[in-house]
């Protein structure tokens, strides 16, 4: 039997039941913009199964983990800063 060409994470990214993300949200160079967009998507979603903060942080972490070695140091840094911005946006202490 032929294996599917799609990876499981690609299916999750394209058909996530958690929330709808704005296209290209993770390509921005502005961590604040990434955080605001993910936060907005999490708060607007009626399909998420956890709090908006957890849903947003999970999606951001999922993207970072799936990209893995494909991310440049600069890109990974931007996305890690977006996690700190997300924590601030939700009134939580940034890690650091």
PDB file of C-alpha atoms in Angstrom:
ATOM      1  CA  UNK A   1       0.000   0.000   0.000  1.00  0.00           C
ATOM      2  CA  UNK A   2       1.362   3.422  -0.940  1.00  0.00           C
ATOM      3  CA  UNK A   3       2.097   5.822   1.890  1.00  0.00           C
ATOM      4  CA  UNK A   4       0.433   9.164   1.939  1.00  0.00           C
ATOM      5  CA  UNK A   5       2.652  11.994   0.734  1.00  0.00           C
ATOM      6  CA  UNK A   6       1.311  14.235   3.462  1.00  0.00           C
ATOM      7  CA  UNK A   7       2.849  14.198   6.893  1.00  0.00           C
ATOM      8  CA  UNK A   8       0.592  14.144   9.948  1.00  0.00           C
ATOM      9  CA  UNK A   9       1.726  17.612  11.024  1.00  0.00           C
ATOM     10  CA  UNK A  10       0.951  19.032   7.590  1.00  0.00           C
ATOM     11  CA  UNK A  11      -2.617  17.826   7.980  1.00  0.00           C
ATOM     12  CA  UNK A  12      -2.801  19.367  11.468  1.00  0.00           C
ATOM     13  CA  UNK A  13      -1.456  22.663  10.175  1.00  0.00           C
ATOM     14  CA  UNK A  14      -3.910  22.781   7.281  1.00  0.00           C
ATOM     15  CA  UNK A  15      -6.981  21.451   9.088  1.00  0.00           C
ATOM     16  CA  UNK A  16      -6.457  22.326  12.730  1.00  0.00           C
ATOM     17  CA  UNK A  17      -9.578  22.086  14.818  1.00  0.00           C
ATOM     18  CA  UNK A  18      -8.070  24.493  17.317  1.00  0.00           C
ATOM     19  CA  UNK A  19      -8.296  27.772  15.429  1.00  0.00           C
ATOM     20  CA  UNK A  20      -7.976  29.481  12.081  1.00  0.00           C
ATOM     21  CA  UNK A  21      -4.721  31.375  11.682  1.00  0.00           C
ATOM     22  CA  UNK A  22      -4.168  34.295   9.369  1.00  0.00           C
ATOM     23  CA  UNK A  23      -2.187  33.082   6.371  1.00  0.00           C
ATOM     24  CA  UNK A  24       1.520  33.821   6.653  1.00  0.00           C
ATOM     25  CA  UNK A  25       1.307  34.795  10.316  1.00  0.00           C
ATOM     26  CA  UNK A  26       4.544  32.993  11.180  1.00  0.00           C
ATOM     27  CA  UNK A  27       6.529  34.656   8.396  1.00  0.00           C
ATOM     28  CA  UNK A  28       6.444  38.141   9.923  1.00  0.00           C
ATOM     29  CA  UNK A  29       9.677  39.595  11.308  1.00  0.00           C
ATOM     30  CA  UNK A  30       7.777  41.383  14.080  1.00  0.00           C
ATOM     31  CA  UNK A  31       7.269  39.225  17.220  1.00  0.00           C
ATOM     32  CA  UNK A  32       4.533  41.576  18.491  1.00  0.00           C
ATOM     33  CA  UNK A  33       2.592  41.221  15.245  1.00  0.00           C
ATOM     34  CA  UNK A  34       2.870  37.415  15.372  1.00  0.00           C
ATOM     35  CA  UNK A  35       1.713  37.360  19.002  1.00  0.00           C
ATOM     36  CA  UNK A  36      -1.228  39.707  18.349  1.00  0.00           C
ATOM     37  CA  UNK A  37      -2.394  37.661  15.378  1.00  0.00           C
ATOM     38  CA  UNK A  38      -2.168  34.309  17.168  1.00  0.00           C
ATOM     39  CA  UNK A  39      -3.881  35.790  20.243  1.00  0.00           C
ATOM     40  CA  UNK A  40      -6.694  37.191  18.101  1.00  0.00           C
ATOM     41  CA  UNK A  41      -7.172  33.837  16.361  1.00  0.00           C
ATOM     42  CA  UNK A  42      -7.283  31.989  19.675  1.00  0.00           C
ATOM     43  CA  UNK A  43      -9.773  34.385  21.214  1.00  0.00           C
ATOM     44  CA  UNK A  44     -12.061  34.297  18.181  1.00  0.00           C
ATOM     45  CA  UNK A  45     -12.053  30.515  17.827  1.00  0.00           C
ATOM     46  CA  UNK A  46     -15.128  28.657  19.000  1.00  0.00           C
ATOM     47  CA  UNK A  47     -13.541  25.269  18.298  1.00  0.00           C
ATOM     48  CA  UNK A  48     -10.591  25.394  20.674  1.00  0.00           C
ATOM     49  CA  UNK A  49     -10.676  23.013  23.603  1.00  0.00           C
ATOM     50  CA  UNK A  50      -8.530  24.990  26.034  1.00  0.00           C
ATOM     51  CA  UNK A  51      -8.065  28.584  27.144  1.00  0.00           C
ATOM     52  CA  UNK A  52      -7.118  31.155  24.493  1.00  0.00           C
ATOM     53  CA  UNK A  53      -3.632  31.479  26.014  1.00  0.00           C
ATOM     54  CA  UNK A  54      -2.958  27.742  25.922  1.00  0.00           C
ATOM     55  CA  UNK A  55      -4.351  27.390  22.405  1.00  0.00           C
ATOM     56  CA  UNK A  56      -2.243  30.293  21.113  1.00  0.00           C
ATOM     57  CA  UNK A  57       0.947  29.151  22.837  1.00  0.00           C
ATOM     58  CA  UNK A  58       0.415  25.574  21.673  1.00  0.00           C
ATOM     59  CA  UNK A  59       0.023  26.636  18.063  1.00  0.00           C
ATOM     60  CA  UNK A  60       3.153  28.784  18.183  1.00  0.00           C
ATOM     61  CA  UNK A  61       5.172  26.023  19.878  1.00  0.00           C
ATOM     62  CA  UNK A  62       3.809  23.470  17.410  1.00  0.00           C
ATOM     63  CA  UNK A  63       5.023  25.591  14.500  1.00  0.00           C
ATOM     64  CA  UNK A  64       8.490  26.034  16.009  1.00  0.00           C
ATOM     65  CA  UNK A  65       8.826  22.328  16.745  1.00  0.00           C
ATOM     66  CA  UNK A  66       7.639  21.239  13.310  1.00  0.00           C
ATOM     67  CA  UNK A  67       9.961  23.643  11.518  1.00  0.00           C
ATOM     68  CA  UNK A  68      12.855  22.287  13.558  1.00  0.00           C
ATOM     69  CA  UNK A  69      16.206  22.583  11.803  1.00  0.00           C
ATOM     70  CA  UNK A  70      14.602  24.412   8.892  1.00  0.00           C
ATOM     71  CA  UNK A  71      14.445  27.585  10.995  1.00  0.00           C
ATOM     72  CA  UNK A  72      17.381  29.951  10.890  1.00  0.00           C
ATOM     73  CA  UNK A  73      18.740  31.196  14.200  1.00  0.00           C
ATOM     74  CA  UNK A  74      17.235  34.625  13.518  1.00  0.00           C
ATOM     75  CA  UNK A  75      13.818  33.167  12.629  1.00  0.00           C
ATOM     76  CA  UNK A  76      13.750  30.935  15.712  1.00  0.00           C
ATOM     77  CA  UNK A  77      14.700  33.966  17.829  1.00  0.00           C
ATOM     78  CA  UNK A  78      11.830  35.976  16.380  1.00  0.00           C
ATOM     79  CA  UNK A  79       9.361  33.188  17.117  1.00  0.00           C
ATOM     80  CA  UNK A  80      10.701  32.729  20.668  1.00  0.00           C
ATOM     81  CA  UNK A  81      10.285  36.476  21.221  1.00  0.00           C
ATOM     82  CA  UNK A  82       6.721  36.128  19.910  1.00  0.00           C
ATOM     83  CA  UNK A  83       6.092  33.606  22.706  1.00  0.00           C
ATOM     84  CA  UNK A  84       7.248  36.202  25.252  1.00  0.00           C
ATOM     85  CA  UNK A  85       5.029  38.836  23.621  1.00  0.00           C
ATOM     86  CA  UNK A  86       2.116  36.403  23.768  1.00  0.00           C
ATOM     87  CA  UNK A  87       2.713  35.907  27.478  1.00  0.00           C
ATOM     88  CA  UNK A  88       2.712  39.704  27.964  1.00  0.00           C
ATOM     89  CA  UNK A  89      -0.472  40.087  25.895  1.00  0.00           C
ATOM     90  CA  UNK A  90      -2.204  37.615  28.188  1.00  0.00           C
ATOM     91  CA  UNK A  91      -0.877  39.333  31.325  1.00  0.00           C
ATOM     92  CA  UNK A  92       1.669  36.663  32.200  1.00  0.00           C
ATOM     93  CA  UNK A  93       5.347  36.952  33.063  1.00  0.00           C
ATOM     94  CA  UNK A  94       7.686  36.505  30.105  1.00  0.00           C
ATOM     95  CA  UNK A  95      10.240  33.745  30.566  1.00  0.00           C
ATOM     96  CA  UNK A  96      13.724  34.813  30.655  1.00  0.00           C
TER      97      UNK A  96
END
